[in-house]
GROMACS .gro file of C-alpha atoms in nm:
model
  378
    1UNK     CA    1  -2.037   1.666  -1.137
    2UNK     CA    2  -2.239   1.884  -1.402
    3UNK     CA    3  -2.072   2.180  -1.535
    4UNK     CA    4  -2.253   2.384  -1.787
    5UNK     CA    5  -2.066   2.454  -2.117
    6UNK     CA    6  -1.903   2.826  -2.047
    7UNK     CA    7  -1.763   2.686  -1.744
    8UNK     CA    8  -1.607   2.428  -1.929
    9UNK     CA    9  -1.479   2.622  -2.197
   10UNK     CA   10  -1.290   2.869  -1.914
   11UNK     CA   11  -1.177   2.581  -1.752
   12UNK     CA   12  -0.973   2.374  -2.100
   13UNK     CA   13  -0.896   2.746  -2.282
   14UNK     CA   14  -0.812   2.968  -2.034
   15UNK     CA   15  -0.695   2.872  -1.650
   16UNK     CA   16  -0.575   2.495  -1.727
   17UNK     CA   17  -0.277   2.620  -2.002
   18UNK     CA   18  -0.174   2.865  -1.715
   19UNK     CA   19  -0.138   2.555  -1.512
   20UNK     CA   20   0.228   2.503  -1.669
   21UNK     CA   21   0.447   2.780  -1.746
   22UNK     CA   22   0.653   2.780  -2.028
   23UNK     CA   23   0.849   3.104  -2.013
   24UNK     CA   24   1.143   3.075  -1.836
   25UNK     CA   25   1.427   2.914  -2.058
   26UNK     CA   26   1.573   2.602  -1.898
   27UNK     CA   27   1.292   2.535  -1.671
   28UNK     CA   28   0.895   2.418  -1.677
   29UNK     CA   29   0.721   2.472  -1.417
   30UNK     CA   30   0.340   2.357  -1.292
   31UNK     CA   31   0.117   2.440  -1.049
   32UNK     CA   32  -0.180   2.135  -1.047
   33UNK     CA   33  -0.491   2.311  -0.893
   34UNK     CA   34  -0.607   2.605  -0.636
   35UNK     CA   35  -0.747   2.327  -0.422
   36UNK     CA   36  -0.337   2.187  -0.409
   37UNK     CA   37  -0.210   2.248  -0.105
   38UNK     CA   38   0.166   2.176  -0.218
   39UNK     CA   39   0.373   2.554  -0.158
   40UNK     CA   40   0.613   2.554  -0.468
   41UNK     CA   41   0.542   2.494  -0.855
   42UNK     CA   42   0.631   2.123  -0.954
   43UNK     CA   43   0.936   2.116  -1.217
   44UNK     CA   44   0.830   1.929  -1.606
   45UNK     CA   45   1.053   1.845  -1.885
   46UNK     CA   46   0.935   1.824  -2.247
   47UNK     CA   47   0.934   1.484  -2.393
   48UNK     CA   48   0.906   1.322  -2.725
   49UNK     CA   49   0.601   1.065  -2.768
   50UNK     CA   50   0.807   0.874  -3.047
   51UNK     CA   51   1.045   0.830  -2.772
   52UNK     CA   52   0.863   0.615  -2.538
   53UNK     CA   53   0.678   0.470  -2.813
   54UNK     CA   54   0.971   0.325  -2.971
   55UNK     CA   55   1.063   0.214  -2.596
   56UNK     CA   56   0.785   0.037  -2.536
   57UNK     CA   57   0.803  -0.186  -2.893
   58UNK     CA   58   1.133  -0.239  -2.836
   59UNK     CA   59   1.162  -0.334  -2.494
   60UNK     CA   60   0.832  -0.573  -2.514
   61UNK     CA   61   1.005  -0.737  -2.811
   62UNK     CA   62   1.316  -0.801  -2.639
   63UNK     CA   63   1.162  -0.855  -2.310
   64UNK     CA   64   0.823  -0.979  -2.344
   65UNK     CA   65   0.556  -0.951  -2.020
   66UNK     CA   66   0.852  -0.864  -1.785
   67UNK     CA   67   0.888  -0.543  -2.039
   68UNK     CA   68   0.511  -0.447  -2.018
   69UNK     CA   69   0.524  -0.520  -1.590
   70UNK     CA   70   0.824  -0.280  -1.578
   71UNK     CA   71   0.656  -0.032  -1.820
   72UNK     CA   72   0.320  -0.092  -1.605
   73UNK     CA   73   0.545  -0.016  -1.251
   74UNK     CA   74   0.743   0.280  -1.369
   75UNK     CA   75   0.377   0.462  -1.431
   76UNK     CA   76   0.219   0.348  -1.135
   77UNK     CA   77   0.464   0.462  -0.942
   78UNK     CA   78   0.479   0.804  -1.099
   79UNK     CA   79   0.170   0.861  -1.089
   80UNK     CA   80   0.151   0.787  -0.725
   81UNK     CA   81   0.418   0.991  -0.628
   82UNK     CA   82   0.324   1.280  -0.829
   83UNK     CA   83  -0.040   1.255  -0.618
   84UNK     CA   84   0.218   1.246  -0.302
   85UNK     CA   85   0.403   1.553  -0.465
   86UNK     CA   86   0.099   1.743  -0.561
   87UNK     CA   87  -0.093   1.651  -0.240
   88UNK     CA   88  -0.368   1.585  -0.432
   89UNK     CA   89  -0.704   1.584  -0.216
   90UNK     CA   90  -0.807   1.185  -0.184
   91UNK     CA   91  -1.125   1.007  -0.200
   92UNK     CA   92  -1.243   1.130   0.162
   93UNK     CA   93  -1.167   1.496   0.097
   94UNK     CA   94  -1.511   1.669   0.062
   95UNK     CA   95  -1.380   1.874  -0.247
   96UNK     CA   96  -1.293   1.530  -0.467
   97UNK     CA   97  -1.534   1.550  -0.750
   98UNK     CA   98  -1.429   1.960  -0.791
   99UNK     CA   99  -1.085   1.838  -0.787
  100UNK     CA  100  -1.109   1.534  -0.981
  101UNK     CA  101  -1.308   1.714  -1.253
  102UNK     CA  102  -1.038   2.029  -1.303
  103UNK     CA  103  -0.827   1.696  -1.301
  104UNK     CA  104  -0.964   1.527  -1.565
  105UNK     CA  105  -0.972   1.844  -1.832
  106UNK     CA  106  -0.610   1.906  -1.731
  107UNK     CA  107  -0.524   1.542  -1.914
  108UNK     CA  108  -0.759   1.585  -2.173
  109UNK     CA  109  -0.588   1.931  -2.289
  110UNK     CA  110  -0.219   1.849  -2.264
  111UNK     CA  111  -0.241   1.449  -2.365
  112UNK     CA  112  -0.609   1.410  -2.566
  113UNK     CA  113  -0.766   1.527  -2.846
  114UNK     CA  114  -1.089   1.401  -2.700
  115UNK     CA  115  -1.152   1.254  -2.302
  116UNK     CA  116  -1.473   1.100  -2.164
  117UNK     CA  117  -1.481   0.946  -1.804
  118UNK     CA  118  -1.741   0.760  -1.581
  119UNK     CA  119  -1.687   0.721  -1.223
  120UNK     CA  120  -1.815   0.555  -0.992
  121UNK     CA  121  -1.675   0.652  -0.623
  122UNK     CA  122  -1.870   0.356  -0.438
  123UNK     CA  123  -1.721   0.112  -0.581
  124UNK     CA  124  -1.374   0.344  -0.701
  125UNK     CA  125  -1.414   0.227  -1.033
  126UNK     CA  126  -1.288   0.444  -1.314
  127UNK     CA  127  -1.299   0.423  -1.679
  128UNK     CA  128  -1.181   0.647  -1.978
  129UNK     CA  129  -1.260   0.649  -2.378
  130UNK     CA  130  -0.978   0.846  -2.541
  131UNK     CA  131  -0.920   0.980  -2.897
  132UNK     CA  132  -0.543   1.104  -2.998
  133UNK     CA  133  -0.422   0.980  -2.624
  134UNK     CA  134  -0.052   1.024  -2.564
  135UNK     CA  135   0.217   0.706  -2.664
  136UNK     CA  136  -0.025   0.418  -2.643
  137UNK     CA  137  -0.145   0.508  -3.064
  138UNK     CA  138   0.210   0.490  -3.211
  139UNK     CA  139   0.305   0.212  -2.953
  140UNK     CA  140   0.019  -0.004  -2.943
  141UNK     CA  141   0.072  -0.123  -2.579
  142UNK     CA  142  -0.043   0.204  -2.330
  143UNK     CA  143   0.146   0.001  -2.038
  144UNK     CA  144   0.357   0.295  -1.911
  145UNK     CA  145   0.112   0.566  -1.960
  146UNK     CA  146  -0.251   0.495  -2.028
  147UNK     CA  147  -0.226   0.175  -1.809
  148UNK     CA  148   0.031   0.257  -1.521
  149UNK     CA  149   0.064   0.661  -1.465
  150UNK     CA  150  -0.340   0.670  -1.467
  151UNK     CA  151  -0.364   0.361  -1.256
  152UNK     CA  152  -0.137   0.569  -0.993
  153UNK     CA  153  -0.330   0.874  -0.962
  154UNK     CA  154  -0.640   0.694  -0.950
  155UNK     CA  155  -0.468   0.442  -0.673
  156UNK     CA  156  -0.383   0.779  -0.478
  157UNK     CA  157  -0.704   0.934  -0.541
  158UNK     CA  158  -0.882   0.646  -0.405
  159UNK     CA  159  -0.606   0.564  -0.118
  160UNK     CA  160  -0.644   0.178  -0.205
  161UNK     CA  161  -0.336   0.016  -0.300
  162UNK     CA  162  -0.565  -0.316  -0.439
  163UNK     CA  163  -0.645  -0.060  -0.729
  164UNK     CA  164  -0.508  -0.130  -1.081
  165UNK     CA  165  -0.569  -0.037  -1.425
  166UNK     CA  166  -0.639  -0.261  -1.784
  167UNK     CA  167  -0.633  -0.078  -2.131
  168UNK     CA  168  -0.954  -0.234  -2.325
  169UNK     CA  169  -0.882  -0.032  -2.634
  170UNK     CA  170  -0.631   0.107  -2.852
  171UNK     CA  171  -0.612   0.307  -3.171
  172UNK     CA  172  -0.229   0.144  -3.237
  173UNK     CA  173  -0.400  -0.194  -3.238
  174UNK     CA  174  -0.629  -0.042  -3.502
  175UNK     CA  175  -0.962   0.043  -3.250
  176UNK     CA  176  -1.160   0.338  -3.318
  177UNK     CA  177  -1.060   0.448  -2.954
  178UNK     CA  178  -0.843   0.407  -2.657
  179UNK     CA  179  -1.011   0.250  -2.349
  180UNK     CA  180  -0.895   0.168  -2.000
  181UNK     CA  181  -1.110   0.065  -1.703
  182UNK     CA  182  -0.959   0.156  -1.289
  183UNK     CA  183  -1.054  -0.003  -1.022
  184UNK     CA  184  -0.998  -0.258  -0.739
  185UNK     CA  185  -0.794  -0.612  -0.835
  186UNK     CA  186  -1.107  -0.760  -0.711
  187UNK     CA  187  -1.347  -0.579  -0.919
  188UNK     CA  188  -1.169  -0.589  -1.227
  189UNK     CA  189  -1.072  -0.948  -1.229
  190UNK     CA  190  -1.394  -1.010  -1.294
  191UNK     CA  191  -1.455  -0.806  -1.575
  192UNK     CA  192  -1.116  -0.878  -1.760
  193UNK     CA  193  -0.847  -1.151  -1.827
  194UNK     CA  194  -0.457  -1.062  -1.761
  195UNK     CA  195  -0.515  -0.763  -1.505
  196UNK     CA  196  -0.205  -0.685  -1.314
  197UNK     CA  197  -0.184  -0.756  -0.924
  198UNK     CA  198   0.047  -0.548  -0.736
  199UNK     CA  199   0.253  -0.780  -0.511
  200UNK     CA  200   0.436  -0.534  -0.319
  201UNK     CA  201   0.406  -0.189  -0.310
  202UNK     CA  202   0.689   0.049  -0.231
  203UNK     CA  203   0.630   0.347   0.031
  204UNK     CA  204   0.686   0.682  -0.189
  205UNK     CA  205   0.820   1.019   0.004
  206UNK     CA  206   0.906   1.323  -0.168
  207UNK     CA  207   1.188   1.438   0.011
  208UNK     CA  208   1.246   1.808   0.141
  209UNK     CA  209   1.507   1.881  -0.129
  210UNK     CA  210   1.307   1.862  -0.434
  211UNK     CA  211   1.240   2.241  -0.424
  212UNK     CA  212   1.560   2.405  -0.397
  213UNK     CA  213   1.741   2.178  -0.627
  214UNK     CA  214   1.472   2.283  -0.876
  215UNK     CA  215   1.467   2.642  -0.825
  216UNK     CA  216   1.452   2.864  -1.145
  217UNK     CA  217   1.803   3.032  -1.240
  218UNK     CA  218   1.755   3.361  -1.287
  219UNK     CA  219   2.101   3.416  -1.471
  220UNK     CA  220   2.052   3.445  -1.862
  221UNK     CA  221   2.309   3.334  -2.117
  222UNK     CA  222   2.272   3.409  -2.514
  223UNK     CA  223   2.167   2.981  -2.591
  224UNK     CA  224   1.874   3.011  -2.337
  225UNK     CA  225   1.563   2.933  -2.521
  226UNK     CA  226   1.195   2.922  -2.355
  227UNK     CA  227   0.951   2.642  -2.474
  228UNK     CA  228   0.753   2.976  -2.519
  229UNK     CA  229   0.981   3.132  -2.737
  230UNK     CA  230   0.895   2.826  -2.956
  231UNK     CA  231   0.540   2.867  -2.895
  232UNK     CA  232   0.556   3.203  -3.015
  233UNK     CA  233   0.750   3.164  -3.326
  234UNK     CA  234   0.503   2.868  -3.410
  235UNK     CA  235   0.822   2.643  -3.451
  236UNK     CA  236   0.547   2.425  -3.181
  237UNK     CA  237   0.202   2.409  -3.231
  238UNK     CA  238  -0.068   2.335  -3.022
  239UNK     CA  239  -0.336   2.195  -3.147
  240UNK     CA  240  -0.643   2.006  -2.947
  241UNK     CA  241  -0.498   1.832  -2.654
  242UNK     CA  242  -0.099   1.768  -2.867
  243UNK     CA  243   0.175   1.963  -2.882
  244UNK     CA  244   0.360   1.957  -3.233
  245UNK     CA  245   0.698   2.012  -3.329
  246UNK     CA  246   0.847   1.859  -3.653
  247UNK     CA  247   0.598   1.611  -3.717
  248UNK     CA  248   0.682   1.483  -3.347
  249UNK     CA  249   0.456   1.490  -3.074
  250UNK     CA  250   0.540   1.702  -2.706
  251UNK     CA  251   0.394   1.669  -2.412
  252UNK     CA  252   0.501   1.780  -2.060
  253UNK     CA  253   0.548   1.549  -1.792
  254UNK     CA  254   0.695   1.592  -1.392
  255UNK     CA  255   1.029   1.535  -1.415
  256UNK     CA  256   1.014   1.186  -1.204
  257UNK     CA  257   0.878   1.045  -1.430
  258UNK     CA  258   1.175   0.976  -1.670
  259UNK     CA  259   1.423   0.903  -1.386
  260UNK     CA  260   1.146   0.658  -1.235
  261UNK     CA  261   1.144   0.501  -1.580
  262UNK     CA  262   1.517   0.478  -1.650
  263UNK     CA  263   1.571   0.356  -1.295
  264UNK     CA  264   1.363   0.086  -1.335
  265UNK     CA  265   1.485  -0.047  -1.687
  266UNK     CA  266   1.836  -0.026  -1.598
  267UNK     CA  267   1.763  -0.214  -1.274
  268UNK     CA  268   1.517  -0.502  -1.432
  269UNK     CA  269   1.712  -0.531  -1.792
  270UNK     CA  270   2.074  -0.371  -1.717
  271UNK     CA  271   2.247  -0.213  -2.024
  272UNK     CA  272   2.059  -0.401  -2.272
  273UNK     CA  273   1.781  -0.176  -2.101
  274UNK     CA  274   1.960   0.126  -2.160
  275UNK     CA  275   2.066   0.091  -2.473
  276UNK     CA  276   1.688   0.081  -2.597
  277UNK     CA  277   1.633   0.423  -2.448
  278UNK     CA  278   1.941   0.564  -2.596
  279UNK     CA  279   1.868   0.416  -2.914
  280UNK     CA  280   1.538   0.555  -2.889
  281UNK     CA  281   1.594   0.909  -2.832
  282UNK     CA  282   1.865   0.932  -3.050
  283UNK     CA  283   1.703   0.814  -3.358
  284UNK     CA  284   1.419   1.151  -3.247
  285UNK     CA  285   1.732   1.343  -3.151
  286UNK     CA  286   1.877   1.323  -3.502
  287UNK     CA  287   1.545   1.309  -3.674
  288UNK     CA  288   1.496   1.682  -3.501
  289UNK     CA  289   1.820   1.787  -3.637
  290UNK     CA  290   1.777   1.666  -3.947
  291UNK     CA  291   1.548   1.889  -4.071
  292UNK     CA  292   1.668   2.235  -3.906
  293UNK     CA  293   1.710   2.438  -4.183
  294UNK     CA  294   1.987   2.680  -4.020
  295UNK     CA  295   2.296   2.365  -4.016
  296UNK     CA  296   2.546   2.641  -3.881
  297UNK     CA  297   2.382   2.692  -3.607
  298UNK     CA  298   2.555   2.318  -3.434
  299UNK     CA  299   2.621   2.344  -3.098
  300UNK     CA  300   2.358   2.654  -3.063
  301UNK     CA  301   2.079   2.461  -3.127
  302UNK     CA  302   2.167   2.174  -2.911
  303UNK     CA  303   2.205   2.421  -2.640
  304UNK     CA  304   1.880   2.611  -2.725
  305UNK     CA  305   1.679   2.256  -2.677
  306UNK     CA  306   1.797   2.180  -2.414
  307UNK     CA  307   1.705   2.487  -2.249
  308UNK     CA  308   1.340   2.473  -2.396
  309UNK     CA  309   1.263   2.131  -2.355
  310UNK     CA  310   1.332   2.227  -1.924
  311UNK     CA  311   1.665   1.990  -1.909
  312UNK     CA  312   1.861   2.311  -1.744
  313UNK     CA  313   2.057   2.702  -1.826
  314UNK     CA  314   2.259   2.619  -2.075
  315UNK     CA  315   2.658   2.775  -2.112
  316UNK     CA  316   2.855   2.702  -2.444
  317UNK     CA  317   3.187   2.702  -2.310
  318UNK     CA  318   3.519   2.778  -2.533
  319UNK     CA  319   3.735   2.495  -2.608
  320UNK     CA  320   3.926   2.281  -2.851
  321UNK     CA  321   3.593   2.063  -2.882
  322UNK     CA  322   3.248   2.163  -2.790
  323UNK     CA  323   3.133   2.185  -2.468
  324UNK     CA  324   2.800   2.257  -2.278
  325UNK     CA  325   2.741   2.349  -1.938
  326UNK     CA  326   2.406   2.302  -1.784
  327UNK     CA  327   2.324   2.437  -1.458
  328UNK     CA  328   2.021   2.318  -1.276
  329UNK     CA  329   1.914   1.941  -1.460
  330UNK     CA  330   1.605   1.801  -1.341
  331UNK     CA  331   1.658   1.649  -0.998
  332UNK     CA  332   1.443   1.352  -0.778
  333UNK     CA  333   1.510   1.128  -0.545
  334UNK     CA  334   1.521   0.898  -0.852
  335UNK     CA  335   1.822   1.070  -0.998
  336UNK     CA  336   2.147   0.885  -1.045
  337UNK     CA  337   2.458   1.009  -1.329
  338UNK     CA  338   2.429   0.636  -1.422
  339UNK     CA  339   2.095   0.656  -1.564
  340UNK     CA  340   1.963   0.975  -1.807
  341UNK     CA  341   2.033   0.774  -2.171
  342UNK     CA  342   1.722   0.961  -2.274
  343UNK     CA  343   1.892   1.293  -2.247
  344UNK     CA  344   2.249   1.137  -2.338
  345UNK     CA  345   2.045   0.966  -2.633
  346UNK     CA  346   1.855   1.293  -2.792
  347UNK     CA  347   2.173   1.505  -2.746
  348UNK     CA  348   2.399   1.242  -2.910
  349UNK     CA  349   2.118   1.202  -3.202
  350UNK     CA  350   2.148   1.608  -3.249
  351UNK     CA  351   2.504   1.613  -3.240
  352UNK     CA  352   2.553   1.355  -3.505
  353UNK     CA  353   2.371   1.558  -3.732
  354UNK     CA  354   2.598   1.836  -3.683
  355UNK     CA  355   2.959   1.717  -3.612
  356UNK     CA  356   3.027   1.369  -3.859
  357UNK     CA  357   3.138   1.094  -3.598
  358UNK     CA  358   3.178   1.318  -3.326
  359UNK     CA  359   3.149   1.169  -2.931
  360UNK     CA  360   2.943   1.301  -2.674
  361UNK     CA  361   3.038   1.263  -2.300
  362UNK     CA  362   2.769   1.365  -2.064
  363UNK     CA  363   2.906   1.401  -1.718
  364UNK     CA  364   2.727   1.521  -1.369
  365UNK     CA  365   2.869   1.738  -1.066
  366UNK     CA  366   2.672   1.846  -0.758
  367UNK     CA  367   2.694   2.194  -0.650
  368UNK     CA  368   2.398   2.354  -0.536
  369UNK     CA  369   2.205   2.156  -0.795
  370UNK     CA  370   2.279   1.901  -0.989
  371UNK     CA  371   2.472   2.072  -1.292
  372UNK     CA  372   2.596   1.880  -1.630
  373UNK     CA  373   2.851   1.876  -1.907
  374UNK     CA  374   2.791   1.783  -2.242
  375UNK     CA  375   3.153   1.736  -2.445
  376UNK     CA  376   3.130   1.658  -2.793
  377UNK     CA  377   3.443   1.535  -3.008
  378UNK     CA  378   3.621   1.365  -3.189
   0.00000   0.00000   0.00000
């Protein structure tokens, strides 16, 4: 599909940042395209790139092939079910190359500094050349993101479950570039050693309750920071296709696919699983602390974080040690109080910074959402 430069221009700098909302504190919100025919605005968290990259080194050291699968899975079946969420028109829907283009320069503006594509529908073969892609540079590996979420939508796009996806090229393996080829097992096989073959794949349904348990909170408390409000202040920066915030990378993501992730670690490795995550996202959690200028702030500015980076309305509550209520966390079908060592992880990493061998408890309650309490003491 040609579209002539102005177009293009309207298209990355003006209608596809409106695309997520980042004004209301303890919530993200996104709304894919006008040719979606899903009725309510999807629900994103902010994320930390060093995060997963650190996951993905560690848990493909640990856990060799069976690491990169279970990476591979996890973003497959995102991506899938965020098609299934978004009701993304498919490869027989006479508006696909509209929708697949407006698609396309939604990734390129929130995960690439650059993003080229050829596609060819006949044969539902799909490949991208990437500069500054999200994870796969610092990582090296791509297996969660550039290989499995893109292999998902593309899979859902093309309503062929035989489709995978093979990353060619990649700047953390010192390439000028990061590459990845889509297509059917049968197609690519030929082309490339090593390309995954789906087995078994699971049936995805989004279930009724995602909306309400996300809904927006409209109470305000005084710890209830926007990701604009950081925006604004230019404490984040964005800056071609990356979001910057203390030398770490952001990026937005539906809120699946973390709990998709965890779920899938915990279940294929156990704790050893788990205690990569956590390890992970602490490390970032305390890096992010570190260097906050304001150290009397403590328990405000884990509060404030967790608000902008989507994870809920945060409440400091009064008590001998400090606690946090959050009402509304991110909810899926996914969810489970046994997983979330990403968020358990990050807030434990800030709170060291702040309180000297302190403990952090995270526990969940349902109410009308999911709601959670963050102790920290001694």
């Amino acid at each position: 599909m040609k579209i002539d430069k102005v177009t293009d221009w309207l298209i990355r700098k003006t209608l596809v940042p409106r695309l997520v909302t980042f004004d209301t504190p303890g919530f993200i919100q996104e709304a894919f395209t006008f040719l979606s025919k899903v009725k309510f605005p999807l629900r994103n968290v902010i994320l930390v790139e060093s995060v997963f990259a650190d996951l993905e080194r560690q848990l493909t050291s640990e856990f060799g092939g069976r690491a990169k699968n279970v990476l591979y899975q996890s973003g497959r079946d995102f991506g899938r079910r965020y098609c299934n969420l978004e009701k993304v028109p498919n490869i027989s829907d006479d508006n696909r190359a509209q929708t697949f283009y407006f698609f396309i320069k939604t990734f390129e503006t929130v995960f690439a500094e650059e993003l080229k594509d050829e596609v060819d529908w006949d044969k539902k073969r799909f490949s991208l050349n990437i500069k500054k892609f999200i994870i796969c540079p610092k990582s090296g590996s791509g297996a969660f993101f550039t290989e499995g979420v893109v292999t998902g939508y593309w899979r859902s796009i093309c309503d062929d479950a035989t489709i995978e996806g093979i990353q060619v090229s990649c700047e953390g393996r010192g390439d000028k570039n990061c590459s990845a080829v889509y297509g059917p097992h049968s197609l690519l096989s030929k082309e490339f050693k090593n390309v995954y073959k789906t087995e078994r794949e699971e049936k995805i349904a989004v279930p009724k309750e995602y909306a309400s348990m996300n809904k927006t909170i409209e109470r305000r408390s005084n710890y209830a920071v926007s990701m604009q409000n950081l925006l604004d202040s230019k404490k984040v920066i964005y800056d071609v296709g990356k979001f910057l915030y203390k030398g770490e990378r952001l990026f937005p993501m539906e809120l699946s696919s973390l709990q998709i992730l965890e779920r899938k670690i915990l279940e294929s490795f156990g704790k050893a699983g788990q205690k990569i995550v956590f390890d992970s996202a602490y490390k970032i959690g305390n890096d992010l602390a570190q260097s906050e200028v304001n150290k009397e702030k403590e328990a405000r500015f884990i509060a404030e974080h967790i608000s902008a980076f989507g994870f809920g309305m945060p409440t400091i509550i009064p008590s001998e040690s400090v606690k946090i209520y959050v009402s509304g966390f991110p909810w899926s079908e996914y969810f489970s109080s046994d997983t979330n060592k990403y968020f358990e992880g990050l807030i434990s990493g800030m709170a060291s910074c702040f309180f000297k061998g302190a403990k952090v408890g995270i526990s969940f309650k349902k109410k009308t959402t999911w709601d959670a309490t963050v102790s920290i003491g001694g």
